[in-house]
């Protein structure tokens, strides 16, 4: 089985992550119900006539994928794989609104065509004139992990040498209203949020787009080696530590050799107990969290993967992400653990190159 490298990483998020010195300006978001991305000037990357027809998630993905391919020095990847939880929900809402407003008559198909989840990967492929393998995973919070697992298999099987892998999700007004009604989003009276010691349910909702180029060859721009990925739909709280220990054992990594663990604390008291359980057996590692920077959303793990790549390459952990004060002299192995509302648990192991 060949080695798989992450050769580039680009992210559009609630932080200014397209900026070279983005960690110096990290601003935790703890006092709002919904956080928006810091968007680039799309006119610099996309023709104005096309911008008008693109939803936010397509625009974010087009720019993030551009940066990822440019950094990796790849003009046209062999495959494009995208993970998304909600897809192009802005266009979905527009289409449904048209259905209602027009009493199901005289409908134009544009919004419906653009609302499909695979619009993102399709638009990127059209822009690059890439006719290779093109796939979209819609697996809620593990969409990126499934995408990376597929890319790893494509490379290991010799089907591709370079794969563009991305994750993206956008906010929409109506969906956010529904999330507030079912208490998925924090109530105003529960703000500001103490992400690590929250006593209330619900999260601060975010959005973002993260893209990576995976390849079989190590390059000058390589960030990390993608060692392994494991995904499970449901997990009993009592099985959390065993889930992590068996994953590490499978990869011949002892717990004491894990240098940093990035946990998906979201401020939701009901589901964050999994992360607290995981911490009990990983106290000798540098424990980190990140959703106070990105917000919670289906593919928020894209932000944590981006940050893990940054940490491995620069050998530096931003203070704002630290839960404990453990600091290893060399950061070699980084473990990522994420889930959404206690379901779709994923583990990703990255190693320094």
Short mmCIF file of C-alpha atoms in Angstrom, two decimals:
data_model
loop_
_atom_site.label_atom_id
_atom_site.label_comp_id
_atom_site.label_asym_id
_atom_site.label_seq_id
_atom_site.Cartn_x
_atom_site.Cartn_y
_atom_site.Cartn_z
CA UNK A 1 0.00 0.00 0.00
CA UNK A 2 1.59 3.25 -1.15
CA UNK A 3 2.06 6.30 1.02
CA UNK A 4 -0.43 9.15 0.56
CA UNK A 5 0.66 12.74 1.14
CA UNK A 6 -1.31 15.94 1.66
CA UNK A 7 0.58 18.25 -0.68
CA UNK A 8 -1.46 21.41 -0.23
CA UNK A 9 -4.17 22.86 1.99
CA UNK A 10 -6.46 25.86 1.50
CA UNK A 11 -9.36 27.03 3.61
CA UNK A 12 -12.06 29.70 3.57
CA UNK A 13 -13.55 30.04 7.02
CA UNK A 14 -14.78 32.43 9.69
CA UNK A 15 -11.09 33.28 10.17
CA UNK A 16 -8.89 34.97 7.57
CA UNK A 17 -7.32 31.64 6.61
CA UNK A 18 -6.35 32.70 3.08
CA UNK A 19 -3.95 35.20 4.63
CA UNK A 20 -0.39 33.95 5.17
CA UNK A 21 -0.28 35.14 8.79
CA UNK A 22 -3.82 34.10 9.65
CA UNK A 23 -2.99 32.59 13.07
CA UNK A 24 -1.89 36.01 14.37
CA UNK A 25 -5.43 37.34 13.89
CA UNK A 26 -7.49 34.44 15.21
CA UNK A 27 -10.73 35.72 16.73
CA UNK A 28 -12.81 33.21 18.73
CA UNK A 29 -16.55 33.46 18.09
CA UNK A 30 -18.40 32.87 21.36
CA UNK A 31 -21.14 35.51 21.53
CA UNK A 32 -23.14 35.06 18.30
CA UNK A 33 -25.52 32.36 17.16
CA UNK A 34 -24.22 32.16 13.59
CA UNK A 35 -20.78 32.98 12.15
CA UNK A 36 -20.09 33.77 8.51
CA UNK A 37 -16.98 33.17 6.46
CA UNK A 38 -14.49 35.88 5.59
CA UNK A 39 -14.91 35.77 1.84
CA UNK A 40 -12.26 36.73 -0.70
CA UNK A 41 -12.83 39.13 -3.59
CA UNK A 42 -14.35 36.61 -5.98
CA UNK A 43 -13.85 38.91 -8.98
CA UNK A 44 -10.12 38.19 -8.78
CA UNK A 45 -10.76 34.50 -9.47
CA UNK A 46 -14.13 34.11 -11.20
CA UNK A 47 -15.53 36.04 -14.22
CA UNK A 48 -18.28 38.45 -13.01
CA UNK A 49 -20.88 36.91 -15.33
CA UNK A 50 -20.34 33.51 -13.68
CA UNK A 51 -20.33 34.87 -10.12
CA UNK A 52 -23.98 35.91 -10.42
CA UNK A 53 -25.02 32.34 -11.19
CA UNK A 54 -23.01 30.72 -8.40
CA UNK A 55 -24.18 29.99 -4.89
CA UNK A 56 -21.88 30.84 -2.01
CA UNK A 57 -20.62 27.29 -1.55
CA UNK A 58 -19.66 27.02 -5.25
CA UNK A 59 -17.81 30.36 -5.09
CA UNK A 60 -15.97 29.43 -1.90
CA UNK A 61 -15.03 26.02 -3.30
CA UNK A 62 -13.84 27.45 -6.62
CA UNK A 63 -11.44 29.80 -4.86
CA UNK A 64 -10.28 27.32 -2.19
CA UNK A 65 -9.61 24.66 -4.83
CA UNK A 66 -7.71 27.23 -6.91
CA UNK A 67 -5.38 27.96 -3.99
CA UNK A 68 -4.93 24.27 -3.21
CA UNK A 69 -4.02 23.35 -6.79
CA UNK A 70 -1.71 26.35 -7.15
CA UNK A 71 0.20 25.49 -3.96
CA UNK A 72 0.59 21.86 -5.03
CA UNK A 73 1.71 22.90 -8.52
CA UNK A 74 -1.04 20.82 -10.11
CA UNK A 75 -2.91 22.18 -13.13
CA UNK A 76 -5.33 19.30 -13.57
CA UNK A 77 -5.81 16.57 -10.94
CA UNK A 78 -6.55 12.98 -11.88
CA UNK A 79 -9.69 13.00 -9.75
CA UNK A 80 -11.95 15.43 -7.89
CA UNK A 81 -13.76 14.33 -4.72
CA UNK A 82 -15.90 16.67 -2.62
CA UNK A 83 -17.67 16.12 0.67
CA UNK A 84 -20.66 18.22 1.73
CA UNK A 85 -23.42 17.91 4.28
CA UNK A 86 -25.97 20.37 2.89
CA UNK A 87 -24.77 20.93 -0.68
CA UNK A 88 -25.99 24.04 -2.51
CA UNK A 89 -28.77 24.75 -0.05
CA UNK A 90 -29.14 28.40 -1.13
CA UNK A 91 -30.30 27.30 -4.57
CA UNK A 92 -32.45 24.56 -3.02
CA UNK A 93 -34.28 27.17 -0.97
CA UNK A 94 -34.68 29.44 -4.02
CA UNK A 95 -36.18 26.58 -6.02
CA UNK A 96 -38.61 25.60 -3.26
CA UNK A 97 -39.61 29.25 -2.83
CA UNK A 98 -40.36 29.44 -6.56
CA UNK A 99 -42.46 26.29 -6.30
CA UNK A 100 -44.57 27.89 -3.57
CA UNK A 101 -44.73 31.41 -5.04
CA UNK A 102 -45.71 30.12 -8.51
CA UNK A 103 -48.14 27.49 -7.24
CA UNK A 104 -46.03 24.75 -8.82
CA UNK A 105 -46.45 26.23 -12.33
CA UNK A 106 -44.14 27.88 -14.88
CA UNK A 107 -40.99 26.93 -13.03
CA UNK A 108 -37.51 27.53 -14.46
CA UNK A 109 -35.18 24.60 -13.84
CA UNK A 110 -32.05 26.69 -13.16
CA UNK A 111 -32.19 26.73 -9.37
CA UNK A 112 -33.09 23.03 -9.28
CA UNK A 113 -30.16 22.10 -11.55
CA UNK A 114 -27.76 24.19 -9.46
CA UNK A 115 -29.10 22.86 -6.15
CA UNK A 116 -27.76 19.30 -6.49
CA UNK A 117 -25.00 18.33 -4.09
CA UNK A 118 -22.55 17.45 -6.86
CA UNK A 119 -22.74 20.94 -8.38
CA UNK A 120 -19.51 21.90 -6.58
CA UNK A 121 -17.35 19.08 -7.94
CA UNK A 122 -18.97 19.49 -11.37
CA UNK A 123 -18.27 23.23 -11.54
CA UNK A 124 -14.63 22.73 -10.52
CA UNK A 125 -14.22 20.00 -13.15
CA UNK A 126 -15.76 22.23 -15.84
CA UNK A 127 -13.43 25.06 -14.93
CA UNK A 128 -10.38 22.80 -15.09
CA UNK A 129 -11.64 20.74 -18.05
CA UNK A 130 -10.96 17.70 -15.88
CA UNK A 131 -12.65 14.57 -17.26
CA UNK A 132 -11.39 12.17 -14.59
CA UNK A 133 -13.12 10.50 -11.65
CA UNK A 134 -15.59 12.94 -10.09
CA UNK A 135 -17.51 12.08 -6.94
CA UNK A 136 -19.43 13.77 -4.14
CA UNK A 137 -19.98 12.34 -0.66
CA UNK A 138 -22.95 13.45 1.42
CA UNK A 139 -22.42 11.83 4.82
CA UNK A 140 -23.17 14.67 7.26
CA UNK A 141 -20.16 15.26 9.53
CA UNK A 142 -17.99 12.54 7.97
CA UNK A 143 -18.34 13.74 4.36
CA UNK A 144 -14.72 14.94 4.18
CA UNK A 145 -13.41 11.79 5.83
CA UNK A 146 -15.21 9.59 3.28
CA UNK A 147 -13.82 11.79 0.50
CA UNK A 148 -10.27 11.44 1.81
CA UNK A 149 -10.70 7.70 2.29
CA UNK A 150 -11.85 7.39 -1.33
CA UNK A 151 -8.88 9.49 -2.50
CA UNK A 152 -6.51 7.29 -0.50
CA UNK A 153 -7.97 4.19 -2.15
CA UNK A 154 -7.73 5.77 -5.61
CA UNK A 155 -4.03 6.47 -5.06
CA UNK A 156 -3.28 3.09 -3.45
CA UNK A 157 -5.02 1.26 -6.31
CA UNK A 158 -3.04 3.19 -8.92
CA UNK A 159 -6.15 4.84 -10.32
CA UNK A 160 -4.83 8.35 -9.63
CA UNK A 161 -1.57 10.12 -8.74
CA UNK A 162 -3.07 13.43 -7.61
CA UNK A 163 -6.56 13.93 -6.19
CA UNK A 164 -8.26 17.21 -5.34
CA UNK A 165 -10.28 16.61 -2.16
CA UNK A 166 -12.57 19.22 -0.65
CA UNK A 167 -15.30 19.88 1.88
CA UNK A 168 -17.82 22.68 1.79
CA UNK A 169 -21.04 23.88 3.41
CA UNK A 170 -22.93 27.17 3.32
CA UNK A 171 -25.61 28.76 5.49
CA UNK A 172 -29.07 29.68 4.31
CA UNK A 173 -31.62 31.85 6.02
CA UNK A 174 -34.49 29.37 6.19
CA UNK A 175 -32.31 26.44 7.29
CA UNK A 176 -30.80 28.54 10.07
CA UNK A 177 -34.33 29.48 11.21
CA UNK A 178 -35.26 25.79 11.34
CA UNK A 179 -32.09 24.94 13.25
CA UNK A 180 -33.00 27.60 15.79
CA UNK A 181 -36.51 26.19 16.13
CA UNK A 182 -35.23 22.68 16.88
CA UNK A 183 -32.57 24.06 19.26
CA UNK A 184 -29.61 22.94 17.15
CA UNK A 185 -28.33 26.51 17.46
CA UNK A 186 -27.63 28.06 20.86
CA UNK A 187 -30.31 30.29 22.32
CA UNK A 188 -29.30 33.90 22.91
CA UNK A 189 -29.63 33.53 26.67
CA UNK A 190 -26.93 30.82 26.58
CA UNK A 191 -24.35 33.12 25.00
CA UNK A 192 -21.42 33.63 25.29
CA UNK A 193 -20.42 29.98 25.03
CA UNK A 194 -17.76 28.31 27.13
CA UNK A 195 -16.90 25.63 24.56
CA UNK A 196 -15.05 23.39 27.00
CA UNK A 197 -17.45 23.61 29.95
CA UNK A 198 -20.83 24.28 28.36
CA UNK A 199 -23.93 23.40 30.37
CA UNK A 200 -26.42 24.09 27.56
CA UNK A 201 -27.35 22.31 24.34
CA UNK A 202 -26.95 23.70 20.83
CA UNK A 203 -24.00 25.17 18.94
CA UNK A 204 -22.78 28.29 17.19
CA UNK A 205 -23.35 27.46 13.52
CA UNK A 206 -20.71 28.24 10.91
CA UNK A 207 -19.77 27.55 7.30
CA UNK A 208 -16.65 27.14 5.22
CA UNK A 209 -14.75 25.42 2.44
CA UNK A 210 -11.48 23.49 2.72
CA UNK A 211 -9.55 21.86 -0.13
CA UNK A 212 -6.49 19.63 -0.24
CA UNK A 213 -4.40 17.99 -2.94
CA UNK A 214 -3.52 14.40 -2.08
CA UNK A 215 -0.76 12.65 -3.98
CA UNK A 216 1.39 9.53 -4.05
CA UNK A 217 4.62 11.54 -4.17
CA UNK A 218 6.11 13.74 -1.50
CA UNK A 219 6.79 17.27 -2.77
CA UNK A 220 8.38 20.47 -1.48
CA UNK A 221 4.92 21.69 -0.48
CA UNK A 222 3.88 18.51 1.39
CA UNK A 223 2.21 19.10 4.75
CA UNK A 224 1.61 15.62 6.11
CA UNK A 225 1.26 11.94 5.44
CA UNK A 226 -2.32 10.69 5.58
CA UNK A 227 -1.84 7.55 7.66
CA UNK A 228 -5.37 6.30 8.22
CA UNK A 229 -9.06 7.15 8.58
CA UNK A 230 -11.78 5.36 10.52
CA UNK A 231 -15.48 6.16 10.58
CA UNK A 232 -18.33 4.74 12.64
CA UNK A 233 -21.95 5.90 12.58
CA UNK A 234 -22.91 5.32 16.22
CA UNK A 235 -20.78 4.87 19.30
CA UNK A 236 -21.65 4.26 22.93
CA UNK A 237 -20.00 6.72 25.29
CA UNK A 238 -18.32 3.84 27.11
CA UNK A 239 -16.75 2.67 23.82
CA UNK A 240 -15.04 5.99 23.02
CA UNK A 241 -11.63 5.21 24.49
CA UNK A 242 -11.63 1.71 22.99
CA UNK A 243 -12.52 3.20 19.57
CA UNK A 244 -9.45 5.46 19.74
CA UNK A 245 -7.10 2.87 21.24
CA UNK A 246 -7.94 0.22 18.63
CA UNK A 247 -7.44 2.76 15.85
CA UNK A 248 -4.00 3.72 17.19
CA UNK A 249 -3.05 0.07 17.75
CA UNK A 250 -3.98 -0.75 14.15
CA UNK A 251 -1.55 1.94 13.03
CA UNK A 252 1.23 0.86 15.43
CA UNK A 253 1.08 4.17 17.29
CA UNK A 254 1.23 4.21 21.09
CA UNK A 255 -0.87 6.76 22.96
CA UNK A 256 2.24 8.43 24.35
CA UNK A 257 3.51 8.92 20.78
CA UNK A 258 0.48 10.99 19.77
CA UNK A 259 1.78 14.54 19.99
CA UNK A 260 -1.46 16.45 19.46
CA UNK A 261 -5.17 15.61 19.43
CA UNK A 262 -7.66 17.99 17.81
CA UNK A 263 -11.13 17.53 19.32
CA UNK A 264 -14.37 18.91 17.93
CA UNK A 265 -15.76 20.61 21.06
CA UNK A 266 -18.83 22.52 19.84
CA UNK A 267 -20.33 23.83 23.08
CA UNK A 268 -23.19 21.32 22.89
CA UNK A 269 -23.25 19.80 26.37
CA UNK A 270 -25.17 16.72 25.22
CA UNK A 271 -22.62 15.57 22.61
CA UNK A 272 -19.34 17.06 23.86
CA UNK A 273 -19.22 14.35 26.53
CA UNK A 274 -17.59 12.09 23.90
CA UNK A 275 -14.63 14.46 23.66
CA UNK A 276 -14.35 14.68 27.45
CA UNK A 277 -14.30 10.88 27.58
CA UNK A 278 -11.58 10.79 24.93
CA UNK A 279 -9.49 13.30 26.89
CA UNK A 280 -9.34 11.00 29.91
CA UNK A 281 -6.99 8.61 28.14
CA UNK A 282 -5.02 11.22 26.18
CA UNK A 283 -3.90 13.56 28.95
CA UNK A 284 -0.21 13.24 27.94
CA UNK A 285 -0.92 14.74 24.51
CA UNK A 286 -1.38 18.35 23.50
CA UNK A 287 -5.18 18.63 23.53
CA UNK A 288 -6.66 21.16 21.09
CA UNK A 289 -10.08 22.43 20.01
CA UNK A 290 -11.18 24.58 17.07
CA UNK A 291 -14.93 25.15 16.65
CA UNK A 292 -14.74 28.39 18.64
CA UNK A 293 -12.85 29.59 15.55
CA UNK A 294 -14.85 27.99 12.74
CA UNK A 295 -18.30 27.37 14.19
CA UNK A 296 -20.03 23.99 13.94
CA UNK A 297 -21.30 22.68 10.60
CA UNK A 298 -21.43 19.42 8.70
CA UNK A 299 -17.91 19.66 7.29
CA UNK A 300 -16.26 21.65 10.08
CA UNK A 301 -13.60 18.92 10.21
CA UNK A 302 -12.17 20.52 7.07
CA UNK A 303 -11.00 23.40 9.27
CA UNK A 304 -9.41 21.00 11.78
CA UNK A 305 -7.64 19.10 8.97
CA UNK A 306 -6.36 22.39 7.59
CA UNK A 307 -5.09 23.38 11.05
CA UNK A 308 -3.49 19.96 11.59
CA UNK A 309 -1.59 20.41 8.33
CA UNK A 310 -0.48 23.87 9.43
CA UNK A 311 0.68 22.58 12.84
CA UNK A 312 2.66 19.69 11.35
CA UNK A 313 4.38 21.84 8.77
CA UNK A 314 5.17 24.79 11.04
CA UNK A 315 5.67 22.78 14.25
CA UNK A 316 3.69 25.41 16.13
CA UNK A 317 0.35 25.23 17.92
CA UNK A 318 -1.69 28.46 18.17
CA UNK A 319 -2.31 29.26 21.85
CA UNK A 320 -6.00 29.95 21.20
CA UNK A 321 -6.52 26.26 20.31
CA UNK A 322 -4.90 24.77 23.42
CA UNK A 323 -6.95 22.97 26.07
CA UNK A 324 -4.03 21.87 28.25
CA UNK A 325 -0.43 23.06 28.49
CA UNK A 326 1.32 19.97 27.11
CA UNK A 327 3.86 20.91 24.44
CA UNK A 328 6.03 18.37 22.67
CA UNK A 329 9.40 19.47 21.29
CA UNK A 330 8.55 17.80 17.96
CA UNK A 331 5.05 17.29 16.61
CA UNK A 332 5.03 14.10 14.55
CA UNK A 333 1.63 12.45 14.99
CA UNK A 334 -1.66 14.39 15.06
CA UNK A 335 -4.99 12.67 15.74
CA UNK A 336 -8.29 14.30 14.73
CA UNK A 337 -11.56 13.23 16.37
CA UNK A 338 -14.90 14.64 15.27
CA UNK A 339 -18.63 13.92 15.27
CA UNK A 340 -21.89 15.85 14.91
CA UNK A 341 -24.54 15.55 17.64
CA UNK A 342 -22.98 12.29 18.81
CA UNK A 343 -23.21 10.56 15.42
CA UNK A 344 -20.82 9.84 12.54
CA UNK A 345 -17.65 9.62 14.62
CA UNK A 346 -14.41 9.90 12.65
CA UNK A 347 -10.72 9.52 13.44
CA UNK A 348 -7.95 10.77 11.15
CA UNK A 349 -4.24 10.19 11.77
CA UNK A 350 -1.72 12.53 10.16
CA UNK A 351 2.06 12.19 10.37
CA UNK A 352 4.82 14.74 9.82
CA UNK A 353 6.72 14.32 6.55
#
